[in-house]
Amino acid sequence: MKKANTADLALMDEEVFYERLASEHRKLYALAYSYLRSEADALEAVQEASCRAWMKRKQLKNEQAFTPWLLRITINCCMDELRRKKRVVLTEKVAEETQEMRSSDRLDLERAMSRLKPKYRHTVMLKYYQDMTTGEIAKVLNKPEGTIKTWMRQGLMQLRKYL
């Protein structure tokens, strides 16, 4: 087995890549589930993100950026799935929602979150659903920490308004 070069993941062999990917699987699933609210959809998004990461692994130049890079790919897969679902009319969804018993507070929160601008929703979800720090969120979203703090403040203000 080749030794992975810490400066360049382009040379990372298949086994090392999959070990790193497997170590992040729980985090990826939790992130996908927080966006998609369906076990099957979350698993599919993680699978799609894993496939995209493998195909684009040579574009990543810094091994320390592996986890934020992988989280960003997962978020993009989730957003693609959400856009796809908006285009498809799902009559089964109504039946599924009536079967699930959710508290009205939880439904209100989910509705409010869905009304947020995507940049605010990403920031709030990563902070409160994934328990990430501002620095970690900045790496995942590839934005300065100051921008993340502003988006967090704006997102929370909008949530308060909607709730």
mmCIF file of C-alpha atoms in Angstrom:
data_model
loop_
_atom_site.group_PDB
_atom_site.id
_atom_site.type_symbol
_atom_site.label_atom_id
_atom_site.label_comp_id
_atom_site.label_asym_id
_atom_site.label_seq_id
_atom_site.Cartn_x
_atom_site.Cartn_y
_atom_site.Cartn_z
ATOM 1 C CA MET A 1 0.000 0.000 0.000
ATOM 2 C CA LYS A 2 1.317 3.449 -0.905
ATOM 3 C CA LYS A 3 1.783 5.933 1.887
ATOM 4 C CA ALA A 4 -0.560 8.931 1.515
ATOM 5 C CA ASN A 5 1.223 12.217 0.903
ATOM 6 C CA THR A 6 -0.052 14.733 3.470
ATOM 7 C CA ALA A 7 0.269 17.636 1.033
ATOM 8 C CA ASP A 8 -1.545 16.063 -1.891
ATOM 9 C CA LEU A 9 -4.574 13.774 -1.873
ATOM 10 C CA ALA A 10 -4.308 13.271 -5.626
ATOM 11 C CA LEU A 11 -1.883 10.459 -4.872
ATOM 12 C CA MET A 12 -4.110 8.940 -2.178
ATOM 13 C CA ASP A 13 -4.797 5.334 -2.974
ATOM 14 C CA GLU A 14 -8.201 3.728 -2.892
ATOM 15 C CA GLU A 15 -7.816 2.028 0.487
ATOM 16 C CA VAL A 16 -6.725 5.194 2.323
ATOM 17 C CA PHE A 17 -9.507 7.197 0.678
ATOM 18 C CA TYR A 18 -12.173 4.707 1.757
ATOM 19 C CA GLU A 19 -10.780 4.528 5.292
ATOM 20 C CA ARG A 20 -11.069 8.316 5.587
ATOM 21 C CA LEU A 21 -14.532 8.225 4.025
ATOM 22 C CA ALA A 22 -15.699 5.459 6.382
ATOM 23 C CA SER A 23 -14.486 7.412 9.408
ATOM 24 C CA GLU A 24 -16.748 10.329 8.379
ATOM 25 C CA HIS A 25 -19.813 8.238 7.449
ATOM 26 C CA ARG A 26 -21.826 8.922 10.633
ATOM 27 C CA LYS A 27 -21.233 12.661 10.346
ATOM 28 C CA LEU A 28 -22.249 12.641 6.666
ATOM 29 C CA TYR A 29 -25.419 10.679 7.405
ATOM 30 C CA ALA A 30 -26.400 13.004 10.267
ATOM 31 C CA LEU A 31 -25.854 16.032 8.051
ATOM 32 C CA ALA A 32 -27.849 14.552 5.169
ATOM 33 C CA TYR A 33 -30.674 13.506 7.485
ATOM 34 C CA SER A 34 -30.872 17.013 8.954
ATOM 35 C CA TYR A 35 -31.481 18.352 5.443
ATOM 36 C CA LEU A 36 -33.646 15.628 3.932
ATOM 37 C CA ARG A 37 -35.582 14.273 6.956
ATOM 38 C CA SER A 38 -35.744 10.799 5.453
ATOM 39 C CA GLU A 39 -33.499 7.842 6.190
ATOM 40 C CA ALA A 40 -33.622 6.539 2.624
ATOM 41 C CA ASP A 41 -32.938 9.954 1.100
ATOM 42 C CA ALA A 42 -30.106 10.611 3.564
ATOM 43 C CA LEU A 43 -28.460 7.271 2.749
ATOM 44 C CA GLU A 44 -28.807 7.967 -0.956
ATOM 45 C CA ALA A 45 -27.285 11.449 -0.539
ATOM 46 C CA VAL A 46 -24.329 10.015 1.387
ATOM 47 C CA GLN A 47 -23.814 7.414 -1.318
ATOM 48 C CA GLU A 48 -23.959 10.091 -4.027
ATOM 49 C CA ALA A 49 -21.557 12.323 -2.062
ATOM 50 C CA SER A 50 -19.137 9.416 -1.644
ATOM 51 C CA CYS A 51 -19.224 8.740 -5.363
ATOM 52 C CA ARG A 52 -18.699 12.417 -6.239
ATOM 53 C CA ALA A 53 -15.841 12.667 -3.743
ATOM 54 C CA TRP A 54 -14.123 9.640 -5.282
ATOM 55 C CA MET A 55 -14.474 11.052 -8.794
ATOM 56 C CA LYS A 56 -13.175 14.481 -7.729
ATOM 57 C CA ARG A 57 -10.534 13.345 -5.229
ATOM 58 C CA LYS A 58 -7.696 14.610 -7.428
ATOM 59 C CA GLN A 59 -9.028 18.169 -7.159
ATOM 60 C CA LEU A 60 -8.406 18.232 -3.393
ATOM 61 C CA LYS A 61 -4.870 19.381 -2.706
ATOM 62 C CA ASN A 62 -4.787 19.540 1.115
ATOM 63 C CA GLU A 63 -5.456 16.476 3.278
ATOM 64 C CA GLN A 64 -6.512 18.671 6.232
ATOM 65 C CA ALA A 65 -9.380 19.966 4.075
ATOM 66 C CA PHE A 66 -10.756 16.441 3.472
ATOM 67 C CA THR A 67 -13.587 16.571 6.045
ATOM 68 C CA PRO A 68 -14.885 20.083 5.200
ATOM 69 C CA TRP A 69 -14.616 19.208 1.500
ATOM 70 C CA LEU A 70 -16.624 16.028 2.052
ATOM 71 C CA LEU A 71 -19.273 17.863 4.095
ATOM 72 C CA ARG A 72 -19.626 20.486 1.343
ATOM 73 C CA ILE A 73 -20.141 17.759 -1.267
ATOM 74 C CA THR A 74 -22.792 16.171 0.976
ATOM 75 C CA ILE A 75 -24.603 19.507 1.391
ATOM 76 C CA ASN A 76 -24.572 19.970 -2.390
ATOM 77 C CA CYS A 77 -26.044 16.483 -2.870
ATOM 78 C CA CYS A 78 -28.771 17.274 -0.346
ATOM 79 C CA MET A 79 -29.585 20.570 -2.038
ATOM 80 C CA ASP A 80 -29.749 18.808 -5.421
ATOM 81 C CA GLU A 81 -32.179 16.293 -3.965
ATOM 82 C CA LEU A 82 -34.331 19.020 -2.393
ATOM 83 C CA ARG A 83 -34.475 20.881 -5.735
ATOM 84 C CA ARG A 84 -35.412 17.649 -7.507
ATOM 85 C CA LYS A 85 -38.178 16.978 -5.002
ATOM 86 C CA LYS A 86 -39.626 20.446 -5.556
ATOM 87 C CA ARG A 87 -40.081 19.630 -9.228
ATOM 88 C CA VAL A 88 -41.815 16.315 -8.534
ATOM 89 C CA VAL A 89 -45.291 16.286 -7.040
ATOM 90 C CA LEU A 90 -45.359 13.664 -4.318
ATOM 91 C CA THR A 91 -48.832 12.596 -3.286
ATOM 92 C CA GLU A 92 -47.367 9.929 -1.006
ATOM 93 C CA LYS A 93 -45.753 12.656 1.093
ATOM 94 C CA VAL A 94 -49.142 13.825 2.383
ATOM 95 C CA ALA A 95 -50.059 10.318 3.521
ATOM 96 C CA GLU A 96 -46.618 9.872 5.116
ATOM 97 C CA GLU A 97 -46.870 13.128 7.070
ATOM 98 C CA THR A 98 -50.282 12.274 8.473
ATOM 99 C CA GLN A 99 -48.907 8.986 9.807
ATOM 100 C CA GLU A 100 -45.976 10.635 11.565
ATOM 101 C CA MET A 101 -46.819 12.227 14.884
ATOM 102 C CA ARG A 102 -44.725 15.337 15.343
ATOM 103 C CA SER A 103 -45.074 18.056 17.897
ATOM 104 C CA SER A 104 -46.409 21.352 16.621
ATOM 105 C CA ASP A 105 -43.236 23.098 17.841
ATOM 106 C CA ARG A 106 -41.094 20.804 15.700
ATOM 107 C CA LEU A 107 -43.294 21.393 12.665
ATOM 108 C CA ASP A 108 -43.132 25.145 13.248
ATOM 109 C CA LEU A 109 -39.348 24.979 13.471
ATOM 110 C CA GLU A 110 -39.086 22.920 10.274
ATOM 111 C CA ARG A 111 -41.350 25.348 8.418
ATOM 112 C CA ALA A 112 -39.344 28.311 9.680
ATOM 113 C CA MET A 113 -36.064 26.648 8.674
ATOM 114 C CA SER A 114 -37.400 25.959 5.188
ATOM 115 C CA ARG A 115 -38.243 29.669 4.792
ATOM 116 C CA LEU A 116 -34.665 30.788 5.517
ATOM 117 C CA LYS A 117 -32.322 31.748 2.699
ATOM 118 C CA PRO A 118 -30.062 28.765 1.921
ATOM 119 C CA LYS A 119 -26.904 30.455 3.238
ATOM 120 C CA TYR A 120 -28.596 31.145 6.582
ATOM 121 C CA ARG A 121 -30.164 27.670 6.720
ATOM 122 C CA HIS A 122 -26.796 25.998 6.042
ATOM 123 C CA THR A 123 -25.130 28.002 8.783
ATOM 124 C CA VAL A 124 -27.836 27.399 11.397
ATOM 125 C CA MET A 125 -28.126 23.688 10.549
ATOM 126 C CA LEU A 126 -24.387 23.108 10.762
ATOM 127 C CA LYS A 127 -24.200 24.983 14.073
ATOM 128 C CA TYR A 128 -27.222 23.555 15.880
ATOM 129 C CA TYR A 129 -27.883 20.232 14.140
ATOM 130 C CA GLN A 130 -24.230 19.219 13.661
ATOM 131 C CA ASP A 131 -22.730 21.074 16.664
ATOM 132 C CA MET A 132 -19.982 22.638 14.559
ATOM 133 C CA THR A 133 -17.936 25.674 15.569
ATOM 134 C CA THR A 134 -17.877 28.887 13.560
ATOM 135 C CA GLY A 135 -14.401 27.986 12.286
ATOM 136 C CA GLU A 136 -15.522 24.544 11.132
ATOM 137 C CA ILE A 137 -18.574 26.023 9.386
ATOM 138 C CA ALA A 138 -16.326 28.574 7.658
ATOM 139 C CA LYS A 139 -14.157 25.738 6.299
ATOM 140 C CA VAL A 140 -17.161 23.715 5.106
ATOM 141 C CA LEU A 141 -18.839 26.682 3.398
ATOM 142 C CA ASN A 142 -15.503 28.145 2.260
ATOM 143 C CA LYS A 143 -16.323 31.593 3.691
ATOM 144 C CA PRO A 144 -14.587 33.861 6.229
ATOM 145 C CA GLU A 145 -15.547 33.395 9.887
ATOM 146 C CA GLY A 146 -16.927 36.940 10.024
ATOM 147 C CA THR A 147 -19.328 36.126 7.196
ATOM 148 C CA ILE A 148 -20.458 32.972 8.998
ATOM 149 C CA LYS A 149 -21.099 34.954 12.195
ATOM 150 C CA THR A 150 -23.149 37.497 10.232
ATOM 151 C CA TRP A 151 -25.140 34.754 8.493
ATOM 152 C CA MET A 152 -25.731 33.047 11.841
ATOM 153 C CA ARG A 153 -27.032 36.263 13.394
ATOM 154 C CA GLN A 154 -29.245 37.019 10.391
ATOM 155 C CA GLY A 155 -30.541 33.440 10.255
ATOM 156 C CA LEU A 156 -31.435 33.426 13.952
ATOM 157 C CA MET A 157 -33.147 36.811 13.606
ATOM 158 C CA GLN A 158 -35.252 35.469 10.726
ATOM 159 C CA LEU A 159 -36.089 32.313 12.685
ATOM 160 C CA ARG A 160 -37.294 34.421 15.618
ATOM 161 C CA LYS A 161 -39.437 36.447 13.235
ATOM 162 C CA TYR A 162 -40.963 33.327 11.647
ATOM 163 C CA LEU A 163 -41.575 31.651 15.011
#
